[in-house]
């Protein structure tokens, strides 16, 4: 897990954006594309770092 993965986790845990395209919003904050964020989240899920992403 690199620093960008950690930043993504921090943003998701501290307040996942409730917008039509939340991963695009996360990407904007980190200087990544929506596709890059989605690929990283997918990888984190496959490695068991993330179990689920959802709003409470």
PDB file of N, CA and C in Angstrom:
ATOM      1  N   UNK A   1       0.860  -1.168   0.000  1.00  0.00           N
ATOM      2  CA  UNK A   1       0.000   0.000   0.000  1.00  0.00           C
ATOM      3  C   UNK A   1       0.906   1.230   0.000  1.00  0.00           C
ATOM      4  N   UNK A   2       0.679   2.104  -0.968  1.00  0.00           N
ATOM      5  CA  UNK A   2       1.501   3.311  -1.065  1.00  0.00           C
ATOM      6  C   UNK A   2       0.763   4.522  -0.493  1.00  0.00           C
ATOM      7  N   UNK A   3       1.398   5.679  -0.596  1.00  0.00           N
ATOM      8  CA  UNK A   3       0.828   6.887   0.018  1.00  0.00           C
ATOM      9  C   UNK A   3      -0.505   7.283  -0.627  1.00  0.00           C
ATOM     10  N   UNK A   4      -0.659   7.052  -1.924  1.00  0.00           N
ATOM     11  CA  UNK A   4      -1.938   7.394  -2.564  1.00  0.00           C
ATOM     12  C   UNK A   4      -3.058   6.484  -2.078  1.00  0.00           C
ATOM     13  N   UNK A   5      -2.752   5.199  -1.877  1.00  0.00           N
ATOM     14  CA  UNK A   5      -3.754   4.286  -1.319  1.00  0.00           C
ATOM     15  C   UNK A   5      -4.175   4.766   0.068  1.00  0.00           C
ATOM     16  N   UNK A   6      -3.211   5.175   0.866  1.00  0.00           N
ATOM     17  CA  UNK A   6      -3.509   5.663   2.218  1.00  0.00           C
ATOM     18  C   UNK A   6      -4.362   6.928   2.174  1.00  0.00           C
ATOM     19  N   UNK A   7      -4.070   7.812   1.230  1.00  0.00           N
ATOM     20  CA  UNK A   7      -4.868   9.036   1.093  1.00  0.00           C
ATOM     21  C   UNK A   7      -6.303   8.704   0.686  1.00  0.00           C
ATOM     22  N   UNK A   8      -6.457   7.759  -0.213  1.00  0.00           N
ATOM     23  CA  UNK A   8      -7.797   7.337  -0.632  1.00  0.00           C
ATOM     24  C   UNK A   8      -8.555   6.768   0.561  1.00  0.00           C
ATOM     25  N   UNK A   9      -7.905   5.906   1.331  1.00  0.00           N
ATOM     26  CA  UNK A   9      -8.552   5.340   2.513  1.00  0.00           C
ATOM     27  C   UNK A   9      -8.948   6.424   3.500  1.00  0.00           C
ATOM     28  N   UNK A  10      -8.068   7.382   3.723  1.00  0.00           N
ATOM     29  CA  UNK A  10      -8.376   8.487   4.643  1.00  0.00           C
ATOM     30  C   UNK A  10      -9.621   9.247   4.194  1.00  0.00           C
ATOM     31  N   UNK A  11      -9.681   9.566   2.897  1.00  0.00           N
ATOM     32  CA  UNK A  11     -10.835  10.311   2.387  1.00  0.00           C
ATOM     33  C   UNK A  11     -12.123   9.501   2.468  1.00  0.00           C
ATOM     34  N   UNK A  12     -12.034   8.228   2.145  1.00  0.00           N
ATOM     35  CA  UNK A  12     -13.221   7.376   2.184  1.00  0.00           C
ATOM     36  C   UNK A  12     -13.716   7.216   3.622  1.00  0.00           C
ATOM     37  N   UNK A  13     -12.796   7.046   4.554  1.00  0.00           N
ATOM     38  CA  UNK A  13     -13.182   6.830   5.950  1.00  0.00           C
ATOM     39  C   UNK A  13     -13.649   8.107   6.633  1.00  0.00           C
ATOM     40  N   UNK A  14     -13.100   9.244   6.234  1.00  0.00           N
ATOM     41  CA  UNK A  14     -13.435  10.485   6.933  1.00  0.00           C
ATOM     42  C   UNK A  14     -14.699  11.155   6.398  1.00  0.00           C
ATOM     43  N   UNK A  15     -15.183  10.701   5.296  1.00  0.00           N
ATOM     44  CA  UNK A  15     -16.399  11.317   4.757  1.00  0.00           C
ATOM     45  C   UNK A  15     -16.528  11.076   3.269  1.00  0.00           C
ATOM     46  N   UNK A  16     -16.999   9.887   2.926  1.00  0.00           N
ATOM     47  CA  UNK A  16     -17.176   9.521   1.524  1.00  0.00           C
ATOM     48  C   UNK A  16     -18.148  10.502   0.880  1.00  0.00           C
ATOM     49  N   UNK A  17     -17.759  11.131  -0.225  1.00  0.00           N
ATOM     50  CA  UNK A  17     -18.628  12.135  -0.857  1.00  0.00           C
ATOM     51  C   UNK A  17     -19.950  11.527  -1.332  1.00  0.00           C
ATOM     52  N   UNK A  18     -21.041  12.125  -0.953  1.00  0.00           N
ATOM     53  CA  UNK A  18     -22.362  11.659  -1.381  1.00  0.00           C
ATOM     54  C   UNK A  18     -22.787  12.455  -2.610  1.00  0.00           C
ATOM     55  N   UNK A  19     -22.134  12.139  -3.708  1.00  0.00           N
ATOM     56  CA  UNK A  19     -22.386  12.789  -4.990  1.00  0.00           C
ATOM     57  C   UNK A  19     -22.625  11.703  -6.032  1.00  0.00           C
ATOM     58  N   UNK A  20     -23.132  12.068  -7.204  1.00  0.00           N
ATOM     59  CA  UNK A  20     -23.354  11.063  -8.248  1.00  0.00           C
ATOM     60  C   UNK A  20     -22.073  10.323  -8.659  1.00  0.00           C
ATOM     61  N   UNK A  21     -20.917  10.978  -8.547  1.00  0.00           N
ATOM     62  CA  UNK A  21     -19.645  10.347  -8.932  1.00  0.00           C
ATOM     63  C   UNK A  21     -18.616  10.550  -7.816  1.00  0.00           C
ATOM     64  N   UNK A  22     -18.777   9.842  -6.701  1.00  0.00           N
ATOM     65  CA  UNK A  22     -17.904  10.069  -5.546  1.00  0.00           C
ATOM     66  C   UNK A  22     -16.429   9.774  -5.819  1.00  0.00           C
ATOM     67  N   UNK A  23     -16.147   8.792  -6.668  1.00  0.00           N
ATOM     68  CA  UNK A  23     -14.748   8.466  -6.938  1.00  0.00           C
ATOM     69  C   UNK A  23     -14.076   9.554  -7.771  1.00  0.00           C
ATOM     70  N   UNK A  24     -14.841  10.222  -8.600  1.00  0.00           N
ATOM     71  CA  UNK A  24     -14.309  11.367  -9.346  1.00  0.00           C
ATOM     72  C   UNK A  24     -13.972  12.495  -8.377  1.00  0.00           C
ATOM     73  N   UNK A  25     -14.822  12.673  -7.375  1.00  0.00           N
ATOM     74  CA  UNK A  25     -14.589  13.707  -6.359  1.00  0.00           C
ATOM     75  C   UNK A  25     -13.326  13.402  -5.550  1.00  0.00           C
ATOM     76  N   UNK A  26     -13.164  12.154  -5.146  1.00  0.00           N
ATOM     77  CA  UNK A  26     -11.951  11.742  -4.425  1.00  0.00           C
ATOM     78  C   UNK A  26     -10.734  11.968  -5.315  1.00  0.00           C
ATOM     79  N   UNK A  27     -10.847  11.588  -6.570  1.00  0.00           N
ATOM     80  CA  UNK A  27      -9.745  11.782  -7.509  1.00  0.00           C
ATOM     81  C   UNK A  27      -9.369  13.236  -7.673  1.00  0.00           C
ATOM     82  N   UNK A  28     -10.363  14.103  -7.753  1.00  0.00           N
ATOM     83  CA  UNK A  28     -10.098  15.543  -7.881  1.00  0.00           C
ATOM     84  C   UNK A  28      -9.278  16.050  -6.697  1.00  0.00           C
ATOM     85  N   UNK A  29      -9.624  15.591  -5.509  1.00  0.00           N
ATOM     86  CA  UNK A  29      -8.907  16.035  -4.312  1.00  0.00           C
ATOM     87  C   UNK A  29      -7.469  15.540  -4.278  1.00  0.00           C
ATOM     88  N   UNK A  30      -7.212  14.399  -4.916  1.00  0.00           N
ATOM     89  CA  UNK A  30      -5.880  13.796  -4.860  1.00  0.00           C
ATOM     90  C   UNK A  30      -5.081  13.950  -6.151  1.00  0.00           C
ATOM     91  N   UNK A  31      -5.674  14.568  -7.160  1.00  0.00           N
ATOM     92  CA  UNK A  31      -4.970  14.716  -8.428  1.00  0.00           C
ATOM     93  C   UNK A  31      -4.932  13.434  -9.240  1.00  0.00           C
ATOM     94  N   UNK A  32      -5.956  12.589  -9.070  1.00  0.00           N
ATOM     95  CA  UNK A  32      -6.063  11.338  -9.808  1.00  0.00           C
ATOM     96  C   UNK A  32      -7.336  11.358 -10.641  1.00  0.00           C
ATOM     97  N   UNK A  33      -7.401  10.490 -11.634  1.00  0.00           N
ATOM     98  CA  UNK A  33      -8.633  10.356 -12.401  1.00  0.00           C
ATOM     99  C   UNK A  33      -9.596   9.437 -11.650  1.00  0.00           C
ATOM    100  N   UNK A  34     -10.847   9.499 -12.044  1.00  0.00           N
ATOM    101  CA  UNK A  34     -11.845   8.607 -11.458  1.00  0.00           C
ATOM    102  C   UNK A  34     -11.450   7.149 -11.690  1.00  0.00           C
ATOM    103  N   UNK A  35     -10.962   6.841 -12.887  1.00  0.00           N
ATOM    104  CA  UNK A  35     -10.556   5.470 -13.216  1.00  0.00           C
ATOM    105  C   UNK A  35      -9.401   5.003 -12.329  1.00  0.00           C
ATOM    106  N   UNK A  36      -8.460   5.894 -12.049  1.00  0.00           N
ATOM    107  CA  UNK A  36      -7.333   5.534 -11.179  1.00  0.00           C
ATOM    108  C   UNK A  36      -7.809   5.235  -9.760  1.00  0.00           C
ATOM    109  N   UNK A  37      -8.717   6.053  -9.260  1.00  0.00           N
ATOM    110  CA  UNK A  37      -9.253   5.824  -7.910  1.00  0.00           C
ATOM    111  C   UNK A  37     -10.003   4.495  -7.876  1.00  0.00           C
ATOM    112  N   UNK A  38     -10.846   4.251  -8.866  1.00  0.00           N
ATOM    113  CA  UNK A  38     -11.604   2.997  -8.912  1.00  0.00           C
ATOM    114  C   UNK A  38     -10.675   1.785  -8.975  1.00  0.00           C
ATOM    115  N   UNK A  39      -9.615   1.873  -9.768  1.00  0.00           N
ATOM    116  CA  UNK A  39      -8.661   0.768  -9.877  1.00  0.00           C
ATOM    117  C   UNK A  39      -7.962   0.521  -8.544  1.00  0.00           C
ATOM    118  N   UNK A  40      -7.611   1.595  -7.853  1.00  0.00           N
ATOM    119  CA  UNK A  40      -6.941   1.450  -6.553  1.00  0.00           C
ATOM    120  C   UNK A  40      -7.890   0.870  -5.510  1.00  0.00           C
ATOM    121  N   UNK A  41      -9.136   1.330  -5.498  1.00  0.00           N
ATOM    122  CA  UNK A  41     -10.118   0.794  -4.550  1.00  0.00           C
ATOM    123  C   UNK A  41     -10.366  -0.684  -4.852  1.00  0.00           C
ATOM    124  N   UNK A  42     -10.477  -1.029  -6.113  1.00  0.00           N
ATOM    125  CA  UNK A  42     -10.669  -2.429  -6.510  1.00  0.00           C
ATOM    126  C   UNK A  42      -9.501  -3.289  -6.018  1.00  0.00           C
ATOM    127  N   UNK A  43      -8.287  -2.795  -6.187  1.00  0.00           N
ATOM    128  CA  UNK A  43      -7.101  -3.517  -5.731  1.00  0.00           C
ATOM    129  C   UNK A  43      -7.098  -3.676  -4.210  1.00  0.00           C
ATOM    130  N   UNK A  44      -7.463  -2.613  -3.501  1.00  0.00           N
ATOM    131  CA  UNK A  44      -7.524  -2.679  -2.035  1.00  0.00           C
ATOM    132  C   UNK A  44      -8.569  -3.700  -1.582  1.00  0.00           C
ATOM    133  N   UNK A  45      -9.677  -3.779  -2.288  1.00  0.00           N
ATOM    134  CA  UNK A  45     -10.717  -4.770  -1.948  1.00  0.00           C
ATOM    135  C   UNK A  45     -10.216  -6.185  -2.218  1.00  0.00           C
ATOM    136  N   UNK A  46      -9.552  -6.386  -3.352  1.00  0.00           N
ATOM    137  CA  UNK A  46      -9.050  -7.713  -3.702  1.00  0.00           C
ATOM    138  C   UNK A  46      -8.001  -8.195  -2.707  1.00  0.00           C
ATOM    139  N   UNK A  47      -7.235  -7.266  -2.143  1.00  0.00           N
ATOM    140  CA  UNK A  47      -6.196  -7.618  -1.165  1.00  0.00           C
ATOM    141  C   UNK A  47      -6.738  -7.707   0.258  1.00  0.00           C
ATOM    142  N   UNK A  48      -8.028  -7.424   0.428  1.00  0.00           N
ATOM    143  CA  UNK A  48      -8.641  -7.528   1.739  1.00  0.00           C
ATOM    144  C   UNK A  48      -8.427  -6.337   2.653  1.00  0.00           C
ATOM    145  N   UNK A  49      -7.875  -5.252   2.114  1.00  0.00           N
ATOM    146  CA  UNK A  49      -7.665  -4.040   2.910  1.00  0.00           C
ATOM    147  C   UNK A  49      -9.004  -3.370   3.173  1.00  0.00           C
ATOM    148  N   UNK A  50      -9.878  -3.377   2.168  1.00  0.00           N
ATOM    149  CA  UNK A  50     -11.234  -2.837   2.281  1.00  0.00           C
ATOM    150  C   UNK A  50     -12.203  -4.006   2.141  1.00  0.00           C
ATOM    151  N   UNK A  51     -13.178  -4.074   3.033  1.00  0.00           N
ATOM    152  CA  UNK A  51     -14.200  -5.118   2.906  1.00  0.00           C
ATOM    153  C   UNK A  51     -15.427  -4.618   2.172  1.00  0.00           C
ATOM    154  N   UNK A  52     -15.801  -3.374   2.440  1.00  0.00           N
ATOM    155  CA  UNK A  52     -16.953  -2.807   1.746  1.00  0.00           C
ATOM    156  C   UNK A  52     -16.850  -1.294   1.769  1.00  0.00           C
ATOM    157  N   UNK A  53     -17.537  -0.668   0.840  1.00  0.00           N
ATOM    158  CA  UNK A  53     -17.636   0.788   0.801  1.00  0.00           C
ATOM    159  C   UNK A  53     -19.120   1.106   0.811  1.00  0.00           C
ATOM    160  N   UNK A  54     -19.539   1.911   1.763  1.00  0.00           N
ATOM    161  CA  UNK A  54     -20.951   2.258   1.851  1.00  0.00           C
ATOM    162  C   UNK A  54     -21.163   3.424   2.788  1.00  0.00           C
ATOM    163  N   UNK A  55     -22.351   3.961   2.735  1.00  0.00           N
ATOM    164  CA  UNK A  55     -22.711   5.078   3.612  1.00  0.00           C
ATOM    165  C   UNK A  55     -23.591   4.558   4.737  1.00  0.00           C
ATOM    166  N   UNK A  56     -23.482   5.193   5.876  1.00  0.00           N
ATOM    167  CA  UNK A  56     -24.321   4.819   7.024  1.00  0.00           C
ATOM    168  C   UNK A  56     -25.531   5.702   7.099  1.00  0.00           C
TER     169      UNK A  56
END
